Short mmCIF file of C-alpha atoms and ligand atoms in Angstrom, two decimals:
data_model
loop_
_atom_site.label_atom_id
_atom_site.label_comp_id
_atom_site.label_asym_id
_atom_site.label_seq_id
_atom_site.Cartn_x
_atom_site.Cartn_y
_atom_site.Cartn_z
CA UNK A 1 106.37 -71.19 -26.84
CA UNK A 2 108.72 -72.16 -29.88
CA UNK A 3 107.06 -70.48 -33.11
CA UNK A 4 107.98 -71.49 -36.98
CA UNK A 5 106.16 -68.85 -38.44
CA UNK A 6 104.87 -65.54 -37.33
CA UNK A 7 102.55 -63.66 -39.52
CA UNK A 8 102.83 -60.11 -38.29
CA UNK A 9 100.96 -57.04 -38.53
CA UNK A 10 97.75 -58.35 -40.78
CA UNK A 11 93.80 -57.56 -40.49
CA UNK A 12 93.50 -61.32 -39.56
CA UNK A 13 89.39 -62.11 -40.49
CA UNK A 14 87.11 -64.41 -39.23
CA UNK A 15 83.33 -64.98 -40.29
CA UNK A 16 82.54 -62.62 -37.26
CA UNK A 17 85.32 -60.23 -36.80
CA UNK A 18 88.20 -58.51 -37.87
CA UNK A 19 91.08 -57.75 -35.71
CA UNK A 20 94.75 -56.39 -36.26
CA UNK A 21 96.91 -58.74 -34.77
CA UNK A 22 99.50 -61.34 -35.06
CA UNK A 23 99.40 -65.10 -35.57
CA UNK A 24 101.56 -67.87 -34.52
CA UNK A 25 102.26 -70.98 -36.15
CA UNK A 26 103.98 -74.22 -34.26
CA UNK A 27 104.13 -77.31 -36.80
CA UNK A 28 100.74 -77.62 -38.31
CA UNK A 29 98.45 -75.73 -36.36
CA UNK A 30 97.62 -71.80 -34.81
CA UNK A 31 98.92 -71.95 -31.58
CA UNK A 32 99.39 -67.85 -30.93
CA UNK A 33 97.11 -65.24 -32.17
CA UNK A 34 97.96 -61.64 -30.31
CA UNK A 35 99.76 -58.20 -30.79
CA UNK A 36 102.91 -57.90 -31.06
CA UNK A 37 103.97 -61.79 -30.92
CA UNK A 38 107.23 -61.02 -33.63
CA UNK A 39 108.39 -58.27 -30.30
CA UNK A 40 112.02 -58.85 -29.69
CA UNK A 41 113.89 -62.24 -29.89
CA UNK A 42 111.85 -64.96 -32.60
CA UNK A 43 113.64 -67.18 -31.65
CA UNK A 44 114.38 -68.23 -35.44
CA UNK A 45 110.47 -68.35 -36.61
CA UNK A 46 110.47 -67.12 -39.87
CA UNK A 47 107.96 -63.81 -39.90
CA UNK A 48 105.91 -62.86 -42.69
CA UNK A 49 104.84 -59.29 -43.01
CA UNK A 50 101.11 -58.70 -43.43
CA UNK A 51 101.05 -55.39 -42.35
CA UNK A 52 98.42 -54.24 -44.90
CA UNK A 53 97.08 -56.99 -45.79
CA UNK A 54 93.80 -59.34 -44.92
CA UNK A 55 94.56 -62.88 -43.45
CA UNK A 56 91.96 -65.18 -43.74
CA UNK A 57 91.18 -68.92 -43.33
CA UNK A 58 92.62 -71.06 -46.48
CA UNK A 59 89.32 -71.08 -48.53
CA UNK A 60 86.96 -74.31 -48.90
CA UNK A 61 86.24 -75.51 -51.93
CA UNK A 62 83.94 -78.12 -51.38
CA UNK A 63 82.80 -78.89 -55.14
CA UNK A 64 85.66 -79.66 -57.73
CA UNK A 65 86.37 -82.19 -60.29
CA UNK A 66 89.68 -83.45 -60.72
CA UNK A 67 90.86 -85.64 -63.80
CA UNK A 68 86.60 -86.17 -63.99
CA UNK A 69 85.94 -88.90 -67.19
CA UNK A 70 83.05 -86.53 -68.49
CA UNK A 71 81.47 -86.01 -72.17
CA UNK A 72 83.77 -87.97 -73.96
CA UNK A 73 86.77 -87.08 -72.36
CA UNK A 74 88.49 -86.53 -69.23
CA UNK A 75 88.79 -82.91 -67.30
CA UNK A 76 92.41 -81.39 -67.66
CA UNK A 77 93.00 -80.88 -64.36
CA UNK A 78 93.79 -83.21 -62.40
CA UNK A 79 95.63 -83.54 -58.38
CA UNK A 80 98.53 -81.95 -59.90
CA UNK A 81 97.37 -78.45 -62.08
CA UNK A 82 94.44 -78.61 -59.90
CA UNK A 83 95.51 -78.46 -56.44
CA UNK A 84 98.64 -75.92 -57.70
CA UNK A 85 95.72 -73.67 -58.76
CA UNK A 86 94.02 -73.73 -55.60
CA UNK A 87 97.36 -73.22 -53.51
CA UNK A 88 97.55 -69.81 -55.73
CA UNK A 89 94.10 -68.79 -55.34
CA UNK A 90 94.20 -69.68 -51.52
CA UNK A 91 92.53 -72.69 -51.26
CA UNK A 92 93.86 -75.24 -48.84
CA UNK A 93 91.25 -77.49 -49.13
CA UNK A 94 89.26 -79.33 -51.87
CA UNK A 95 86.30 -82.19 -51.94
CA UNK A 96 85.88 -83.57 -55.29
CA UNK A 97 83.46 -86.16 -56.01
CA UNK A 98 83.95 -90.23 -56.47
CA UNK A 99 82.36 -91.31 -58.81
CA UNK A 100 82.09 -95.10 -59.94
CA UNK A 101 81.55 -96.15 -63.42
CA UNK A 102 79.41 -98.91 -64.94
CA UNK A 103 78.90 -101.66 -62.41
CA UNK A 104 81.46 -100.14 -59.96
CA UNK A 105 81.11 -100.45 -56.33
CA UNK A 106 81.21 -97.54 -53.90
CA UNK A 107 84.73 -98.62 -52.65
CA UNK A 108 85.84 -98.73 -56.01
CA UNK A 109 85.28 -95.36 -56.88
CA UNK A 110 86.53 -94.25 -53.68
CA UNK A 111 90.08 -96.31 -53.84
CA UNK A 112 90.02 -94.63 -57.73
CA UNK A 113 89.72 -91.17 -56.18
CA UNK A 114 92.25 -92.03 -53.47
CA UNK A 115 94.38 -93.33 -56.41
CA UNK A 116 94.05 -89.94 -58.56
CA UNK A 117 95.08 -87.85 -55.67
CA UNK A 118 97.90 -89.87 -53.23
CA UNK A 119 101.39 -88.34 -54.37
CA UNK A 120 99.84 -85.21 -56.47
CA UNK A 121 97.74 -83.34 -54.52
CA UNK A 122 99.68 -80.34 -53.28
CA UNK A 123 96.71 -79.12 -50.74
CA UNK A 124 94.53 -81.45 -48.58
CA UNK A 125 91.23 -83.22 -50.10
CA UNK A 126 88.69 -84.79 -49.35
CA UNK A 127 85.97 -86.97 -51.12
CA UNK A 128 81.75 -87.16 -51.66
CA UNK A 129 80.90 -90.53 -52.66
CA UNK A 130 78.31 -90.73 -55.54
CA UNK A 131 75.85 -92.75 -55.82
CA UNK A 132 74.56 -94.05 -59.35
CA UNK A 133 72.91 -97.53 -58.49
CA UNK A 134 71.51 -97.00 -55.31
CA UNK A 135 69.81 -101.02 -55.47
CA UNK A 136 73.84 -101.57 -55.71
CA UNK A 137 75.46 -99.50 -53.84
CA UNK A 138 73.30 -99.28 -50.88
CA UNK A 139 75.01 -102.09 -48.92
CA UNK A 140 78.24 -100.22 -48.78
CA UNK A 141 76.87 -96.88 -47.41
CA UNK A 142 77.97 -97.69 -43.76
CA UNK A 143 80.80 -98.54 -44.68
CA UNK A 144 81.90 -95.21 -46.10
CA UNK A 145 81.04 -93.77 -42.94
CA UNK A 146 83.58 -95.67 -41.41
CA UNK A 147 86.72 -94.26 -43.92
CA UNK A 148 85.49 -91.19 -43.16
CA UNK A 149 83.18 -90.32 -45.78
CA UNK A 150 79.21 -89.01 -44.64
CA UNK A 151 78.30 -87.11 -47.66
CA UNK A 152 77.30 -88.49 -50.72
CA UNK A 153 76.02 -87.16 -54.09
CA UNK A 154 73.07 -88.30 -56.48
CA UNK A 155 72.08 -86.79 -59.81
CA UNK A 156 68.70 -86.32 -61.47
CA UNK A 157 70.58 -86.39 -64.45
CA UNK A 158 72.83 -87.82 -67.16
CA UNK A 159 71.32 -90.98 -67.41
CA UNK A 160 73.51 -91.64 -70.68
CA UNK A 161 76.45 -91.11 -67.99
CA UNK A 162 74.31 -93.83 -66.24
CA UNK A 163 74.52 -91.55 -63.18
CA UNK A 164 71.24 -90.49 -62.82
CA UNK A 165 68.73 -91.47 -59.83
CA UNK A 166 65.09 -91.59 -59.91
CA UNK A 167 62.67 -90.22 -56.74
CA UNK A 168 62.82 -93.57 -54.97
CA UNK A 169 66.46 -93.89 -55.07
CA UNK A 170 66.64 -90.27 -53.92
CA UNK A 171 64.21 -91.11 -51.07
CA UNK A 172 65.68 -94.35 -49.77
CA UNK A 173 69.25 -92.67 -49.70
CA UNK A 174 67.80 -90.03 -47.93
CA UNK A 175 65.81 -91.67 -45.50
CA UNK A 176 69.07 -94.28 -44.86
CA UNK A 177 71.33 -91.14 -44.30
CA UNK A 178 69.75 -89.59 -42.07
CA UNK A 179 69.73 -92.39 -39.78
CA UNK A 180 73.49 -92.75 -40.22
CA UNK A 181 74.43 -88.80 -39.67
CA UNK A 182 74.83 -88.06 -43.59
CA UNK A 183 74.03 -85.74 -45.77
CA UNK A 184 72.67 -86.11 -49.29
CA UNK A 185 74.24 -83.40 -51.81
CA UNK A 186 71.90 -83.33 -54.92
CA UNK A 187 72.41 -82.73 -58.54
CA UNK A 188 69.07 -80.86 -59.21
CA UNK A 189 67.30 -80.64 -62.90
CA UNK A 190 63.90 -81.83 -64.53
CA UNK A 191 65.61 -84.68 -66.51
CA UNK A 192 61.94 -85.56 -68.50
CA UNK A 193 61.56 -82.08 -69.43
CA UNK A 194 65.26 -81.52 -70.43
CA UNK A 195 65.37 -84.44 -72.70
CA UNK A 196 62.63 -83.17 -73.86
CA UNK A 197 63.29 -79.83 -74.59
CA UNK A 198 66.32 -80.80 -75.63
CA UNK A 199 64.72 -83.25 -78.24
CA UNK A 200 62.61 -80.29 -79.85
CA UNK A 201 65.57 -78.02 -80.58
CA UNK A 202 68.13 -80.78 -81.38
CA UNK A 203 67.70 -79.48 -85.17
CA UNK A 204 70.29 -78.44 -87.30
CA UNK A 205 68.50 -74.62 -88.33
CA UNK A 206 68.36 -74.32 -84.58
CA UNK A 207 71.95 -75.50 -84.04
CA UNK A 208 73.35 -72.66 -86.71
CA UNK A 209 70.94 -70.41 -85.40
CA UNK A 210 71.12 -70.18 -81.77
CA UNK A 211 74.79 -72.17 -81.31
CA UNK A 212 75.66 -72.46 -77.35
CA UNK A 213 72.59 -70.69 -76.61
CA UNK A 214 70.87 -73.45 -77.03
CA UNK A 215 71.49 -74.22 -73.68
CA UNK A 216 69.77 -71.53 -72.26
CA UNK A 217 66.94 -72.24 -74.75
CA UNK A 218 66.57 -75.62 -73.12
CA UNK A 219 67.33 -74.94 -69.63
CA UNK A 220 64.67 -72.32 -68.91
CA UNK A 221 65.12 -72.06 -64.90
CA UNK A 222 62.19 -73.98 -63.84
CA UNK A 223 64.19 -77.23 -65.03
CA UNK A 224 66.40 -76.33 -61.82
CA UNK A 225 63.21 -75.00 -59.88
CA UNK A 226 61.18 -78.25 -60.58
CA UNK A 227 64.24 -80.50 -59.15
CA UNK A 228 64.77 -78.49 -56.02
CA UNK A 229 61.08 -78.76 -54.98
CA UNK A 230 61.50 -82.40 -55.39
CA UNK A 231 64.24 -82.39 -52.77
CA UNK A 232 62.65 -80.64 -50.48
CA UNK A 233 59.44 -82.50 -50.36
CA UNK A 234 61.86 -86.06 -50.06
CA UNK A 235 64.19 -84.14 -47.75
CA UNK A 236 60.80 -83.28 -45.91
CA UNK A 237 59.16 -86.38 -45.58
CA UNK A 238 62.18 -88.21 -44.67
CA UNK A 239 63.49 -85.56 -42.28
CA UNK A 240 66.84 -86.40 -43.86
CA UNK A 241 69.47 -83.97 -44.92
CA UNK A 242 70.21 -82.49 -47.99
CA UNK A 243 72.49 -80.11 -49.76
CA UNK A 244 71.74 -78.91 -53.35
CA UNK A 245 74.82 -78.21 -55.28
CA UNK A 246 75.58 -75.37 -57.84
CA UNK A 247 72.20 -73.93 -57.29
CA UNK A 248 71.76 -71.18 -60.25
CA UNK A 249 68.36 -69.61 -60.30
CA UNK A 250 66.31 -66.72 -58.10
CA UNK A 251 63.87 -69.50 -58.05
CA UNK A 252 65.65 -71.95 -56.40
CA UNK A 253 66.75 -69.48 -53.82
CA UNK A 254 63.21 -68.49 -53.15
CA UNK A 255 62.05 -72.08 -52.87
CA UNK A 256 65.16 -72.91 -50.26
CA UNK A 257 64.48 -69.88 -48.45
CA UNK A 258 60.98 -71.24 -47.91
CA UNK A 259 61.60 -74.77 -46.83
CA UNK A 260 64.07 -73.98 -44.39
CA UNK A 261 61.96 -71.56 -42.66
CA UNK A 262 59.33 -74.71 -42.51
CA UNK A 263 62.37 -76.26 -40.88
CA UNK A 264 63.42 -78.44 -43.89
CA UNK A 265 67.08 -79.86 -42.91
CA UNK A 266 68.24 -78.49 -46.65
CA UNK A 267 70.98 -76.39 -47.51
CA UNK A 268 72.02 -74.66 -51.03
CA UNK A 269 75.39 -73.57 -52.08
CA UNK A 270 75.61 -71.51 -55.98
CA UNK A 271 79.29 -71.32 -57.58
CA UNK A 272 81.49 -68.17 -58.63
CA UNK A 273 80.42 -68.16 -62.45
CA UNK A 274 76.92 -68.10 -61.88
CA UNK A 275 77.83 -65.12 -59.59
CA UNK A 276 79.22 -62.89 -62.34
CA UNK A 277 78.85 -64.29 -65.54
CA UNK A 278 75.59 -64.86 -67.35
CA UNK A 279 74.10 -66.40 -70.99
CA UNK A 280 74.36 -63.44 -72.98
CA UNK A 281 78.23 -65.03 -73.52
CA UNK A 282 76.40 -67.71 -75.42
CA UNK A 283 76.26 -65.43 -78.71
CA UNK A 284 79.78 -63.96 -77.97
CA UNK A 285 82.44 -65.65 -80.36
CA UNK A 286 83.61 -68.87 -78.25
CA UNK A 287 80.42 -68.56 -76.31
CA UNK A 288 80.80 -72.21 -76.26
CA UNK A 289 83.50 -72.30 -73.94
CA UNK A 290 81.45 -71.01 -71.02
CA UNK A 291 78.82 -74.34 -71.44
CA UNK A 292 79.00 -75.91 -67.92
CA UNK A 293 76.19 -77.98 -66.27
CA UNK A 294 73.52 -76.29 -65.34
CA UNK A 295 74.41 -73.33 -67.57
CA UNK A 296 74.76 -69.45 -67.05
CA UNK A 297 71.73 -67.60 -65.50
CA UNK A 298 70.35 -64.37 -66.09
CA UNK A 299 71.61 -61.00 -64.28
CA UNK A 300 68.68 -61.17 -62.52
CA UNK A 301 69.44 -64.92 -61.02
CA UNK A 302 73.15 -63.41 -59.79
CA UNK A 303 71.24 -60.93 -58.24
CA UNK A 304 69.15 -63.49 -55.84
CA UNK A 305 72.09 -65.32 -55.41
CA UNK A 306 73.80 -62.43 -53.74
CA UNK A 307 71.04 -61.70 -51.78
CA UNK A 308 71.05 -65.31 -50.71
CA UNK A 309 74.22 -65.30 -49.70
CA UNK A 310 73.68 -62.61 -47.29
CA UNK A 311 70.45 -63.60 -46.16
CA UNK A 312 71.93 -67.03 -45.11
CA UNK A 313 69.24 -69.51 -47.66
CA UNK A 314 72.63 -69.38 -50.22
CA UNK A 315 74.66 -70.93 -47.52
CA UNK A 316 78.56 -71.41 -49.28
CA UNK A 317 80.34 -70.53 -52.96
CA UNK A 318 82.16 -73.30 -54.20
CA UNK A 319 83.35 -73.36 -58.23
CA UNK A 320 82.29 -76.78 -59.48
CA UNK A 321 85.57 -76.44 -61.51
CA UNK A 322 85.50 -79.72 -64.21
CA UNK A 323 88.24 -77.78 -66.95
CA UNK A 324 88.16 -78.94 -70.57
CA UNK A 325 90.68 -77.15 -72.90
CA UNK A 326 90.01 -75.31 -76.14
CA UNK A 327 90.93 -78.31 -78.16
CA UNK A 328 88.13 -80.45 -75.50
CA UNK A 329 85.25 -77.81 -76.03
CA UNK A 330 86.02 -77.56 -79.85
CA UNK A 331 84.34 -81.30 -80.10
CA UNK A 332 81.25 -80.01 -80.13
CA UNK A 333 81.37 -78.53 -83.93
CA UNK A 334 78.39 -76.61 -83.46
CA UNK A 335 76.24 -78.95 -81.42
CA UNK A 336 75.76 -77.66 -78.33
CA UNK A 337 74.56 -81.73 -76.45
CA UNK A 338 78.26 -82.57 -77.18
CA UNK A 339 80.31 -79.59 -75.42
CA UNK A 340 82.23 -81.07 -73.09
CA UNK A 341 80.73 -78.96 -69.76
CA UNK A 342 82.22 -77.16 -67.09
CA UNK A 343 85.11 -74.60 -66.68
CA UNK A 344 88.26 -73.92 -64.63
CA UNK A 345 87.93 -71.86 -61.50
CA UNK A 346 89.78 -72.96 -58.44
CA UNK A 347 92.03 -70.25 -58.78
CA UNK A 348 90.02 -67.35 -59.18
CA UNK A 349 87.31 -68.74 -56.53
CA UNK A 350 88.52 -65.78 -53.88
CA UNK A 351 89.18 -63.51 -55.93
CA UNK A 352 85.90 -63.54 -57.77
CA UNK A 353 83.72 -63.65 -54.84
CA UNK A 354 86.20 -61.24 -53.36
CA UNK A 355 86.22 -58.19 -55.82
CA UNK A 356 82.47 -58.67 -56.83
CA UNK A 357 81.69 -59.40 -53.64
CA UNK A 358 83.28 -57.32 -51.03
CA UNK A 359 84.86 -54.48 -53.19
CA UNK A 360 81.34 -54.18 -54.56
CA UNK A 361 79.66 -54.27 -51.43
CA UNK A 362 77.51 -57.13 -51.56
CA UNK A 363 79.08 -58.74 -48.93
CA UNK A 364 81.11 -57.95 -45.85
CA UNK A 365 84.61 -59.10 -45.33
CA UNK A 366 83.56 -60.99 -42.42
CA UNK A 367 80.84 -62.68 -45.31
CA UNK A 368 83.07 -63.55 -47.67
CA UNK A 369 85.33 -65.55 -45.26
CA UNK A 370 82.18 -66.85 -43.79
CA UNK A 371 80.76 -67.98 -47.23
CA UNK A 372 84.52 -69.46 -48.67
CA UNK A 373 86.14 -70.72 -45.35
CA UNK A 374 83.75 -71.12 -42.20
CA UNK A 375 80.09 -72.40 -43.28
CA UNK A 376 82.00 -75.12 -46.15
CA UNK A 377 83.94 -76.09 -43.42
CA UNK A 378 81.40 -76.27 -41.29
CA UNK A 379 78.86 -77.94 -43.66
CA UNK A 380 81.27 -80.77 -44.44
CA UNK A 381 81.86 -81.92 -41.48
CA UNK A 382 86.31 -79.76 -41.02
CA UNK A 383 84.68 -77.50 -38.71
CA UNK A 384 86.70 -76.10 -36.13
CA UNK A 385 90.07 -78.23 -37.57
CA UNK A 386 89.27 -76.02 -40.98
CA UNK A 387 87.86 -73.00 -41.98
CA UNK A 388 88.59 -70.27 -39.32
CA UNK A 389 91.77 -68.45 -37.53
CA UNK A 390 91.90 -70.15 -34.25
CA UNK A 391 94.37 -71.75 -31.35
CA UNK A 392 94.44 -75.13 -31.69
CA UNK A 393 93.28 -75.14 -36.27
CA UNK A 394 94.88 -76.56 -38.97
CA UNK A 395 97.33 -73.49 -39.93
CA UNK A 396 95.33 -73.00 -43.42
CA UNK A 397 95.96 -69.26 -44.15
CA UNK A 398 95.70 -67.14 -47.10
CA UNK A 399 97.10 -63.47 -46.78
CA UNK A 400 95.56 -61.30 -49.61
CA UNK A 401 96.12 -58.13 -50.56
CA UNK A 402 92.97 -55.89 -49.98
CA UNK A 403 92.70 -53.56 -53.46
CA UNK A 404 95.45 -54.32 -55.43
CA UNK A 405 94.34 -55.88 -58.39
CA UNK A 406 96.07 -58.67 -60.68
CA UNK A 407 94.56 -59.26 -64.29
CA UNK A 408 93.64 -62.72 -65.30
CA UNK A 409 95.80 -64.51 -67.64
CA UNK A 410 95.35 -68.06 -68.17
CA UNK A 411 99.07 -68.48 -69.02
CA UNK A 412 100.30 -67.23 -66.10
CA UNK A 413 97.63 -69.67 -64.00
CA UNK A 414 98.40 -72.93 -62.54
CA UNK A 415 95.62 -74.90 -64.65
CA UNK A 416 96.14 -76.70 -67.31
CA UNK A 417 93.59 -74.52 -69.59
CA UNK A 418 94.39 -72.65 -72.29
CA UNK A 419 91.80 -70.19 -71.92
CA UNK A 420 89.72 -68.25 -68.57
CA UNK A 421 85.97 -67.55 -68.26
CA UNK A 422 87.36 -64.46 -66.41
CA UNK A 423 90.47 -63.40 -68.97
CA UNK A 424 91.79 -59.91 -68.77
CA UNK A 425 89.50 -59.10 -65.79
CA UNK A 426 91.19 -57.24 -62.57
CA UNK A 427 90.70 -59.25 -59.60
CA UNK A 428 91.91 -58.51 -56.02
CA UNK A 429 92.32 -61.14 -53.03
CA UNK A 430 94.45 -63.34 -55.30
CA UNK A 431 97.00 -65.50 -52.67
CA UNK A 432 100.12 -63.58 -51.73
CA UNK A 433 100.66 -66.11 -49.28
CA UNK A 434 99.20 -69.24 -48.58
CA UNK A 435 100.11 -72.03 -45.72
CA UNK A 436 98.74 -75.25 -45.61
CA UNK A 437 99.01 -77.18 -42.11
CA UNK A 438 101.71 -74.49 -41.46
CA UNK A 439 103.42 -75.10 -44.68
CA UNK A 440 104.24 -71.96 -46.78
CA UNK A 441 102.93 -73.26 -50.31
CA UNK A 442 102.42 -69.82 -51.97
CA UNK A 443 105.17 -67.13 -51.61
CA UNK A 444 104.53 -63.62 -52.91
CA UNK A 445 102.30 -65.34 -55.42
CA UNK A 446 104.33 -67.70 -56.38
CA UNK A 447 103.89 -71.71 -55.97
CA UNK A 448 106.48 -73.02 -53.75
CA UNK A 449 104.51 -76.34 -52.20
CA UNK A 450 105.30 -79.93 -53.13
CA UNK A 451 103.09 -82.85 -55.02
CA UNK A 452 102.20 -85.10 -51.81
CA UNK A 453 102.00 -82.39 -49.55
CA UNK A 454 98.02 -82.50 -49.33
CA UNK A 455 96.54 -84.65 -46.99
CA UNK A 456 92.98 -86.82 -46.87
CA UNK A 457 90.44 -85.04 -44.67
CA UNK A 458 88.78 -87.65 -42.68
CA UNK A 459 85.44 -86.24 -42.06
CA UNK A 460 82.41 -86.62 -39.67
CA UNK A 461 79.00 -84.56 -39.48
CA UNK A 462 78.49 -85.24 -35.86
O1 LIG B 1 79.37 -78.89 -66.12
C1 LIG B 1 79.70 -79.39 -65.06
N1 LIG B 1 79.31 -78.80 -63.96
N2 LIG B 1 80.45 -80.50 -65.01
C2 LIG B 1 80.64 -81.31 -63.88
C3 LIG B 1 79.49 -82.24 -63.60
C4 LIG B 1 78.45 -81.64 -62.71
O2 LIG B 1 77.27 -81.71 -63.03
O3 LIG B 1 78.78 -81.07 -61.67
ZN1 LIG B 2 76.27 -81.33 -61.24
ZN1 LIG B 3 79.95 -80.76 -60.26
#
């Protein structure tokens, strides 16, 4: 068989084994994986030494925010910075979220998103369609089905965003997904109790006192713990499906763990930051910068969350990147309700979960591709097209370097942020070499894909 690409002499990794070998690439998809396939006569394919080197499924990145209208502003990166960053960090695929605004229908947001990305997006995408009115927007839930589209997104908060959902809309969309095949990814926080709280410490002694912490101050974990237990009992009840995004707390993993094994249909993923980083950046000059939605845990929250990832209630990483800019974040002048939230992070997604996961030992190799390749494909619906090293798969490959270590610098990153929650740190299992649908985007780290390039995912959970 005619190859175009040969990637010789790598540890090529699955979520269930690792084996040295070589893989073959004919247009878009794997079509040889064995020894010694680059033997003699290539017959022109151009072959890429791994020898050395991991190769693993492109990663997943199934909750980003691109060019996101958010807390006054609008997120800095959009299809262009954002999909350039994932290319480097070995992403090949991202699902952000449409969202509509005001009295915008469903399709609306959708054609928006579709808008945003056509001509820009330099790896392929995909879409979860929020829901903010469900009296609204419950007519046109079929018909997302039918572009493709069987996961949608509710929050239980920002009601000033006019986003938020209440239990019954939560129930009903529940109850109507699950009869259609869909899944029902959840925003999860108290919203009474944080108003509340955040009511009693919106003071401006508090505000010079505690600064960014006041986050932390008003987020105490059972705001998150409350929320999830919500879910479950509506994800229960309805026997519908659910997925609660950028889970944070111990308690929320303990409270998953529980209702799956009652045989609740609910899943949890947690992203990168609240992996590594925790509140005690708060008090550190620019603490403010780290402010994303739900905030930073505790060490002893990442700590669950690893365990959950290996024990299986934890189920994917994603990074929940939304990236405001120094200039963005400094609109807050000292009050924490009015920093812009979220942070940058598709480009440091594998190599985060890589060096402080699999250098450190909390999770295998295998785990790592199984947490940031296989289960997010296989969650959303890409599953076996994405996700995994196989004849007959989307050729979506990342080859990473195993220890060598490349330090953070925002100025040498693809997004358009002018500062890194993870500056100066050492980080292995950035992309050497990435190829989307057989496409060589990243070339010994460097971007060489095209604006365009990235394709819409169709999807289906059935
Ligand atoms: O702070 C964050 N995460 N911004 C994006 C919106 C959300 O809640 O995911
Ligand atoms: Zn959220
Ligand atoms: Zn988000």
């Amino acid at each position: 068989m005619k190859l175009d690409t040969i990637i010789r002499g790598g540890r090529l990794v699955t979520a269930s084994e690792t084996t040295r070998t070589d893989l073959g690439i004919a247009g878009e998809k794997i079509v040889a994986i064995g020894k010694d396939l680059a033997r003699g006569a290539v017959n022109g394919a151009t072959v890429v030494d791994a020898g050395g080197r991991y190769v693993i499924p492109g990663g997943i990145d199934v909750h980003v925010h691109l060019e996101l209208p958010f807390c006054g502003t609008v997120s800095s990166d959009d299809y262009d910075s954002g999909t350039r960053a994932a290319a480097c960090g070995g992403v090949t695929t991202v699902i952000d979220f449409a969202i509509p605004y005001g009295e915008e229908s469903l399709q609306q947001a959708v054609d928006n998103w579709h808008a945003r990305a056509e001509g820009k997006a330099c790896v392929d995408y995909s879409f979860h369609v929020a829901i903010t009115k469900w009296e609204r927007h419950k007519k046109e839930v079929k018909k997302m089905f039918d572009q493709g589209l069987p996961t949608f997104k509710q929050f239980m908060i920002y009601e000033k965003e006019g986003w938020q959902s209440d239990d019954a809309a939560l129930y009903e969309a529940l109850e109507t997904l699950s009869g259609l095949g869909g899944m029902l990814l959840v925003h999860a926080e108290s919203s009474r109790v944080l108003d509340l709280l955040i009511e009693r410490h919106h003071k401006p002694a508090e505000m010079k006192k505690h600064g960014a912490y006041l986050h932390t101050i008003t987020r105490p974990n059972f705001v998150e713990a409350e929320a999830i237990e919500r879910v479950i009992h509506w994800t229960r009840v309805t026997g519908g499906r659910s997925f609660i995004v950028h889970m944070s707390t111990a308690e929320g993993a303990d409270l998953i763990k529980n209702a799956r094994n009652d045989g609740v249909n609910i899943l949890a993923e947690t992203c990168a930051q609240y992996l590594v980083l925790d509140d005690g950046l708060f008090a550190q000059k620019d603490g403010h910068l780290y402010a994303t939605c739900p905030q930073l845990k505790k060490p002893a929250d990442q700590k669950r969350l690893w365990a959950g990832l290996r024990d299986g209630e934890v189920c994917s990483v994603s990074t929940d990147t939304c990236t405001f800019t120094r200039k963005q974040k400094s609109m807050w002048e000292g009050d924490w309700t009015k920093i812009p939230m979220g942070m940058p992070g598709l480009e440091t997604l594998l190599p985060v979960v890589y060096t402080h996961g699999v250098r450190k030992r909390r999770l295998t190799v295998n785990q790592f591709v199984d947490k940031c390749c296989t289960t997010p494909a296989r969650t959303m619906g890409l599953f076996p097209r994405k996700g995994t090293l196989a004849i007959g798969s989307d050729a979506d490959i990342a080859v990473i370097h195993p220890t060598l270590a490349r330090k953070v610098d925002f100025k040498n990153m693809q997004t358009h942020c002018d500062w890194s929650p993870f500056q100066g740190w050492p980080l292995a299992g950035f992309a050497e070499h990435t190829f989307c649908r057989g496409r060589q985007i990243v070339r010994n780290y460097k971007f060489v894909g095209r604006n365009g390039y990235g394709q819409f995912l169709p999807r289906s959970l059935t």
